C-alpha cells in the first residue's frame, strides 16, 4: 500500500478545498497520484453538488458594480444560509464573479433588463478561469457545501454622456439600479441632481405604496390594466351602483391604481403630498435642464 504523506494531503487540500480525510482517502484510492486524486474528488464533489443544487437558495449577496457613471451591473448570487452569505470565501467569490461579469461580453438577455432563466443559463456558459462560470459554481457548491446560483443579473451599458446610472442597496436584501437621462451631461455634476437620483432609487427600494411596475403609464402591460379594470367594474356592479356612477368609480380607482404602480405617480417617499414626477420636474426646473427616468431594475433576496 502506498504511503501518503502529510505534504501530499495538504497539497491536494489546497488544490481542491476538500476536507483532510477526503483528501487522504482520495490519495489512497489513487496510489498517491495527486492529479488522479483531484479528478476523483471532482467526480465525488460534482455528485454531491448535483444533489445540493436542488435545495432552495434564498440567502446571498446583492452586488452592484460600475465601471463608469453609465456602465454597470447588478448581480444577486444566492446561497442557502445567512451563515454562508457572511463567509469571507463566499464574499470573495461574489466579488470575483462580479468583476468578471462587469467586463464580460454578456448575453443580450441581460442587457437593459433582468435576465430570465434562459439568459442566466447562457451566462453560466461563459468561459471563466479555464472552465465555465457554471462549472466554477458547481465546484463552489461542492467545496462550501451549499447550493449556490445566480439569482438575478442585469447590465446597463451606455456610451451616451447624458445617461446616469444610480445604484442603491437597502440593507442586504434589496438592490436597485435606475437609469436617468439629462439634456446636458454637466447637470449630473450638480449635487442636487445626484441627490434626486439617489432619492428615486430609494423610492424604488422602499416599495411605497408598493413595488412600482413601470416608470409611467406607458409601461403598464395592457393585459394587467384590462384585468384591473374588469375587477373594478365587477366590484362596482356588485355594489349595485348605476352605470354612470359605476363608470366614474372605476375611473377613479384606475387613477389610484396608476398612483400605486407607476413610479412617477407614486407619493414621494420624503414628502407624500407630492408625487415623484413633481420632484423630478422641480429639480429639472431649478437646474435649467431636462431630467427623465428611463428605466429601473429592482431585486429582492428571497423573491
Tab-separated table of C-alpha atoms in Angstrom:
chain	number	residue	atom	x	y	z
A	1	UNK	CA	0.000	0.000	0.000
A	2	UNK	CA	1.358	3.416	-0.997
A	3	UNK	CA	2.320	5.617	1.934
A	4	UNK	CA	0.589	9.000	1.835
A	5	UNK	CA	2.500	11.951	3.276
A	6	UNK	CA	1.020	14.918	5.113
A	7	UNK	CA	2.567	17.152	2.439
A	8	UNK	CA	0.588	15.372	-0.285
A	9	UNK	CA	-2.618	15.697	1.703
A	10	UNK	CA	-2.069	19.438	2.254
A	11	UNK	CA	-1.223	19.948	-1.420
A	12	UNK	CA	-4.397	18.186	-2.522
A	13	UNK	CA	-6.486	20.078	0.012
A	14	UNK	CA	-5.098	23.387	-1.251
A	15	UNK	CA	-5.877	22.405	-4.834
A	16	UNK	CA	-9.429	21.219	-4.198
A	17	UNK	CA	-10.682	22.764	-0.970
A	18	UNK	CA	-11.809	19.299	0.148
A	19	UNK	CA	-11.505	18.068	3.745
A	20	UNK	CA	-8.364	16.443	5.155
A	21	UNK	CA	-9.853	12.947	5.446
A	22	UNK	CA	-11.391	13.147	1.973
A	23	UNK	CA	-8.016	14.142	0.525
A	24	UNK	CA	-6.200	11.360	2.340
A	25	UNK	CA	-8.711	8.753	1.167
A	26	UNK	CA	-8.596	10.010	-2.422
A	27	UNK	CA	-4.787	9.780	-2.444
A	28	UNK	CA	-5.001	6.273	-1.032
A	29	UNK	CA	-7.509	5.241	-3.685
A	30	UNK	CA	-5.251	6.589	-6.444
A	31	UNK	CA	-1.942	5.249	-5.055
A	32	UNK	CA	-0.677	8.740	-4.276
A	33	UNK	CA	-1.305	10.162	-7.767
A	34	UNK	CA	-2.257	13.774	-6.979
A	35	UNK	CA	-3.753	14.551	-10.397
A	36	UNK	CA	-5.864	11.391	-10.317
A	37	UNK	CA	-6.931	12.274	-6.776
A	38	UNK	CA	-8.046	15.718	-7.969
A	39	UNK	CA	-10.182	14.077	-10.659
A	40	UNK	CA	-11.607	11.632	-8.131
A	41	UNK	CA	-12.536	14.413	-5.704
A	42	UNK	CA	-14.055	16.447	-8.520
A	43	UNK	CA	-16.144	13.464	-9.525
A	44	UNK	CA	-17.327	12.934	-5.958
A	45	UNK	CA	-17.710	16.644	-5.374
A	46	UNK	CA	-19.752	17.167	-8.503
A	47	UNK	CA	-22.032	14.308	-7.497
A	48	UNK	CA	-22.584	15.946	-4.105
A	49	UNK	CA	-23.072	19.316	-5.737
A	50	UNK	CA	-25.763	17.951	-8.046
A	51	UNK	CA	-27.804	16.889	-5.005
A	52	UNK	CA	-27.270	20.234	-3.286
A	53	UNK	CA	-28.281	22.124	-6.420
A	54	UNK	CA	-31.894	21.040	-5.831
A	55	UNK	CA	-32.072	22.784	-2.458
A	56	UNK	CA	-33.592	26.232	-2.002
A	57	UNK	CA	-31.128	29.131	-2.070
A	58	UNK	CA	-32.858	32.174	-0.576
A	59	UNK	CA	-29.932	33.962	1.061
A	60	UNK	CA	-26.863	35.502	-0.534
A	61	UNK	CA	-25.360	38.795	-1.627
A	62	UNK	CA	-26.539	41.552	-3.960
A	63	UNK	CA	-23.576	43.229	-5.650
A	64	UNK	CA	-23.774	46.424	-7.732
A	65	UNK	CA	-20.647	47.377	-9.675
A	66	UNK	CA	-19.959	50.297	-12.014
A	67	UNK	CA	-17.165	50.957	-14.483
A	68	UNK	CA	-18.438	54.434	-15.228
A	69	UNK	CA	-21.380	56.682	-14.470
A	70	UNK	CA	-23.424	54.937	-17.177
A	71	UNK	CA	-21.935	51.436	-17.236
A	72	UNK	CA	-22.601	48.851	-14.554
A	73	UNK	CA	-24.201	45.600	-13.465
A	74	UNK	CA	-26.349	44.312	-10.620
A	75	UNK	CA	-25.774	40.707	-9.572
A	76	UNK	CA	-27.553	38.597	-6.979
A	77	UNK	CA	-25.683	35.429	-6.045
A	78	UNK	CA	-27.742	33.131	-3.843
A	79	UNK	CA	-26.778	30.556	-1.245
A	80	UNK	CA	-28.828	28.607	1.306
A	81	UNK	CA	-27.954	30.228	4.634
A	82	UNK	CA	-27.102	33.605	6.083
A	83	UNK	CA	-24.046	31.961	7.656
A	84	UNK	CA	-22.512	31.273	4.230
A	85	UNK	CA	-23.521	34.698	2.884
A	86	UNK	CA	-21.344	36.241	5.622
A	87	UNK	CA	-18.448	33.875	4.884
A	88	UNK	CA	-15.310	35.608	3.567
A	89	UNK	CA	-14.805	32.950	0.884
A	90	UNK	CA	-18.334	33.471	-0.428
A	91	UNK	CA	-17.919	37.260	-0.389
A	92	UNK	CA	-14.634	36.951	-2.292
A	93	UNK	CA	-16.316	34.712	-4.863
A	94	UNK	CA	-19.139	37.232	-5.364
A	95	UNK	CA	-16.559	39.999	-5.866
A	96	UNK	CA	-14.587	37.898	-8.354
A	97	UNK	CA	-17.652	36.876	-10.353
A	98	UNK	CA	-18.986	40.437	-10.267
A	99	UNK	CA	-15.745	41.895	-11.644
A	100	UNK	CA	-15.695	39.220	-14.335
A	101	UNK	CA	-19.282	39.944	-15.410
A	102	UNK	CA	-18.701	43.706	-15.306
A	103	UNK	CA	-16.079	43.302	-18.026
A	104	UNK	CA	-17.522	40.307	-19.896
A	105	UNK	CA	-19.367	40.202	-23.201
A	106	UNK	CA	-22.749	39.295	-21.736
A	107	UNK	CA	-25.717	37.627	-23.470
A	108	UNK	CA	-28.286	40.006	-24.931
A	109	UNK	CA	-30.886	38.710	-22.486
A	110	UNK	CA	-29.340	40.557	-19.521
A	111	UNK	CA	-28.603	43.865	-21.246
A	112	UNK	CA	-31.044	46.537	-20.113
A	113	UNK	CA	-33.329	44.023	-18.405
A	114	UNK	CA	-33.257	41.409	-15.683
A	115	UNK	CA	-32.251	38.141	-17.284
A	116	UNK	CA	-34.801	35.329	-17.481
A	117	UNK	CA	-33.920	31.671	-16.853
A	118	UNK	CA	-32.574	31.160	-20.385
A	119	UNK	CA	-30.379	34.265	-20.186
A	120	UNK	CA	-28.947	33.257	-16.800
A	121	UNK	CA	-28.242	29.776	-18.166
A	122	UNK	CA	-26.315	31.391	-21.042
A	123	UNK	CA	-24.307	33.432	-18.519
A	124	UNK	CA	-23.269	30.199	-16.791
A	125	UNK	CA	-21.765	29.076	-20.100
A	126	UNK	CA	-19.291	31.988	-20.235
A	127	UNK	CA	-15.611	30.999	-20.123
A	128	UNK	CA	-14.260	31.599	-16.628
A	129	UNK	CA	-10.958	30.586	-15.010
A	130	UNK	CA	-10.195	27.844	-17.512
A	131	UNK	CA	-13.675	26.286	-17.474
A	132	UNK	CA	-17.104	27.932	-17.370
A	133	UNK	CA	-18.848	30.080	-14.801
A	134	UNK	CA	-21.388	27.307	-14.266
A	135	UNK	CA	-18.672	24.735	-13.582
A	136	UNK	CA	-16.999	27.124	-11.162
A	137	UNK	CA	-20.273	27.493	-9.265
A	138	UNK	CA	-20.683	23.719	-9.162
A	139	UNK	CA	-17.183	23.358	-7.734
A	140	UNK	CA	-18.008	26.009	-5.129
A	141	UNK	CA	-21.162	24.096	-4.176
A	142	UNK	CA	-19.050	21.005	-3.539
A	143	UNK	CA	-16.394	22.972	-1.654
A	144	UNK	CA	-18.634	25.103	0.569
A	145	UNK	CA	-21.429	22.588	0.963
A	146	UNK	CA	-24.453	24.676	-0.031
A	147	UNK	CA	-26.438	25.223	-3.183
A	148	UNK	CA	-25.469	28.433	-4.994
A	149	UNK	CA	-26.953	30.087	-8.032
A	150	UNK	CA	-27.101	33.332	-9.950
A	151	UNK	CA	-30.470	34.612	-8.774
A	152	UNK	CA	-30.515	37.801	-10.839
A	153	UNK	CA	-28.324	39.733	-13.260
A	154	UNK	CA	-28.800	42.908	-15.262
A	155	UNK	CA	-26.288	45.031	-17.153
A	156	UNK	CA	-26.702	48.675	-18.143
A	157	UNK	CA	-24.106	49.806	-20.658
A	158	UNK	CA	-24.365	53.157	-22.344
A	159	UNK	CA	-21.851	55.321	-24.175
A	160	UNK	CA	-24.118	58.373	-24.044
A	161	UNK	CA	-22.707	61.029	-21.707
A	162	UNK	CA	-26.220	62.214	-20.828
A	163	UNK	CA	-27.080	58.850	-19.223
A	164	UNK	CA	-26.611	58.314	-15.490
A	165	UNK	CA	-26.761	55.071	-13.553
A	166	UNK	CA	-27.759	55.246	-9.892
A	167	UNK	CA	-27.375	52.283	-7.569
A	168	UNK	CA	-28.887	51.746	-4.132
A	169	UNK	CA	-28.919	48.871	-1.672
A	170	UNK	CA	-31.392	48.682	1.189
A	171	UNK	CA	-29.675	46.547	3.785
A	172	UNK	CA	-28.578	43.214	2.390
A	173	UNK	CA	-31.879	42.194	0.816
A	174	UNK	CA	-32.873	44.800	-1.777
A	175	UNK	CA	-30.888	46.227	-4.669
A	176	UNK	CA	-31.883	48.901	-7.192
A	177	UNK	CA	-30.340	50.155	-10.409
A	178	UNK	CA	-32.076	53.138	-12.022
A	179	UNK	CA	-31.195	54.861	-15.301
A	180	UNK	CA	-31.728	58.607	-15.638
A	181	UNK	CA	-31.121	60.900	-18.603
A	182	UNK	CA	-30.363	64.624	-18.640
A	183	UNK	CA	-30.360	67.072	-21.520
A	184	UNK	CA	-26.878	68.258	-20.579
A	185	UNK	CA	-24.214	65.926	-19.174
A	186	UNK	CA	-22.853	68.729	-16.952
A	187	UNK	CA	-26.107	68.687	-14.958
A	188	UNK	CA	-25.036	65.351	-13.485
A	189	UNK	CA	-22.185	67.042	-11.610
A	190	UNK	CA	-24.670	69.061	-9.576
A	191	UNK	CA	-25.229	67.674	-6.041
A	192	UNK	CA	-28.961	68.372	-6.352
A	193	UNK	CA	-29.216	66.079	-9.371
A	194	UNK	CA	-27.234	63.386	-7.578
A	195	UNK	CA	-29.472	63.686	-4.518
A	196	UNK	CA	-32.533	63.349	-6.758
A	197	UNK	CA	-31.091	60.231	-8.395
A	198	UNK	CA	-30.465	58.650	-5.008
A	199	UNK	CA	-33.941	59.603	-3.758
A	200	UNK	CA	-35.543	57.925	-6.779
A	201	UNK	CA	-33.520	54.765	-6.199
A	202	UNK	CA	-34.581	54.815	-2.524
A	203	UNK	CA	-38.201	55.255	-3.618
A	204	UNK	CA	-37.989	52.099	-5.733
A	205	UNK	CA	-36.292	50.163	-2.945
A	206	UNK	CA	-38.847	51.234	-0.322
A	207	UNK	CA	-41.782	49.970	-2.425
A	208	UNK	CA	-44.161	52.627	-1.068
A	209	UNK	CA	-47.070	52.096	-1.504
A	210	UNK	CA	-45.830	49.050	-3.461
A	211	UNK	CA	-43.073	47.932	-5.822
A	212	UNK	CA	-43.531	50.041	-8.978
A	213	UNK	CA	-44.245	48.074	-12.145
A	214	UNK	CA	-43.112	50.748	-14.597
A	215	UNK	CA	-41.760	54.281	-14.853
A	216	UNK	CA	-45.059	55.698	-16.134
A	217	UNK	CA	-48.423	54.651	-17.563
A	218	UNK	CA	-46.986	53.722	-20.956
A	219	UNK	CA	-45.060	50.882	-19.345
A	220	UNK	CA	-48.080	49.127	-17.833
A	221	UNK	CA	-48.902	45.855	-19.563
A	222	UNK	CA	-52.293	46.325	-21.319
A	223	UNK	CA	-53.374	42.894	-20.071
A	224	UNK	CA	-52.646	43.909	-16.477
A	225	UNK	CA	-54.631	47.114	-16.932
A	226	UNK	CA	-57.565	45.253	-18.532
A	227	UNK	CA	-57.621	42.717	-15.708
A	228	UNK	CA	-57.605	45.505	-13.119
A	229	UNK	CA	-60.399	47.358	-14.905
A	230	UNK	CA	-62.513	44.184	-15.213
A	231	UNK	CA	-62.183	43.545	-11.479
A	232	UNK	CA	-63.155	47.119	-10.643
A	233	UNK	CA	-66.178	47.038	-12.972
A	234	UNK	CA	-67.333	43.791	-11.354
A	235	UNK	CA	-66.925	45.337	-7.908
A	236	UNK	CA	-68.972	48.389	-8.890
A	237	UNK	CA	-71.769	46.195	-10.278
A	238	UNK	CA	-71.688	44.078	-7.137
A	239	UNK	CA	-72.279	47.234	-5.121
A	240	UNK	CA	-75.397	47.891	-7.203
A	241	UNK	CA	-74.268	51.305	-8.480
A	242	UNK	CA	-75.973	52.913	-11.504
A	243	UNK	CA	-73.937	52.657	-14.738
A	244	UNK	CA	-72.905	56.323	-14.802
A	245	UNK	CA	-71.755	56.313	-11.185
A	246	UNK	CA	-70.076	52.932	-11.624
A	247	UNK	CA	-68.029	54.257	-14.561
A	248	UNK	CA	-66.865	57.247	-12.517
A	249	UNK	CA	-65.973	54.970	-9.614
A	250	UNK	CA	-63.958	52.692	-11.887
A	251	UNK	CA	-62.122	55.619	-13.449
A	252	UNK	CA	-61.249	56.973	-10.015
A	253	UNK	CA	-59.967	53.594	-8.893
A	254	UNK	CA	-57.905	53.236	-12.082
A	255	UNK	CA	-56.232	56.556	-11.278
A	256	UNK	CA	-55.461	55.213	-7.805
A	257	UNK	CA	-54.039	52.059	-9.419
A	258	UNK	CA	-51.700	54.186	-11.558
A	259	UNK	CA	-50.633	56.064	-8.443
A	260	UNK	CA	-49.585	52.800	-6.838
A	261	UNK	CA	-47.799	51.008	-9.697
A	262	UNK	CA	-46.263	53.842	-11.783
A	263	UNK	CA	-43.054	55.162	-10.246
A	264	UNK	CA	-43.549	58.769	-11.339
A	265	UNK	CA	-47.083	58.859	-9.934
A	266	UNK	CA	-46.263	57.373	-6.540
A	267	UNK	CA	-46.262	59.609	-3.438
A	268	UNK	CA	-42.689	60.784	-2.883
A	269	UNK	CA	-41.046	58.889	-0.043
A	270	UNK	CA	-39.772	62.091	1.618
A	271	UNK	CA	-42.979	64.109	1.151
A	272	UNK	CA	-46.131	62.133	0.436
A	273	UNK	CA	-48.013	65.296	-0.525
A	274	UNK	CA	-46.008	65.350	-3.743
A	275	UNK	CA	-45.598	62.766	-6.474
A	276	UNK	CA	-42.219	61.573	-7.688
A	277	UNK	CA	-42.709	63.323	-11.019
A	278	UNK	CA	-43.352	66.628	-9.194
A	279	UNK	CA	-39.935	66.340	-7.542
A	280	UNK	CA	-38.243	65.446	-10.838
A	281	UNK	CA	-39.844	68.416	-12.581
A	282	UNK	CA	-38.924	70.789	-9.736
A	283	UNK	CA	-35.243	69.787	-9.742
A	284	UNK	CA	-35.105	69.938	-13.550
A	285	UNK	CA	-36.564	73.457	-13.489
A	286	UNK	CA	-34.149	74.572	-10.784
A	287	UNK	CA	-31.165	73.228	-12.729
A	288	UNK	CA	-32.420	74.541	-16.067
A	289	UNK	CA	-32.360	71.178	-17.796
A	290	UNK	CA	-34.499	68.172	-18.662
A	291	UNK	CA	-34.373	65.101	-16.424
A	292	UNK	CA	-36.119	61.830	-17.157
A	293	UNK	CA	-36.199	58.348	-15.670
A	294	UNK	CA	-35.545	55.863	-18.472
A	295	UNK	CA	-35.975	52.557	-16.598
A	296	UNK	CA	-35.173	50.792	-13.366
A	297	UNK	CA	-34.395	47.336	-12.027
A	298	UNK	CA	-35.149	46.032	-8.538
A	299	UNK	CA	-34.117	42.719	-6.992
A	300	UNK	CA	-35.028	41.352	-3.589
A	301	UNK	CA	-33.456	38.444	-1.760
A	302	UNK	CA	-35.862	35.556	-1.388
A	303	UNK	CA	-38.124	36.509	-4.328
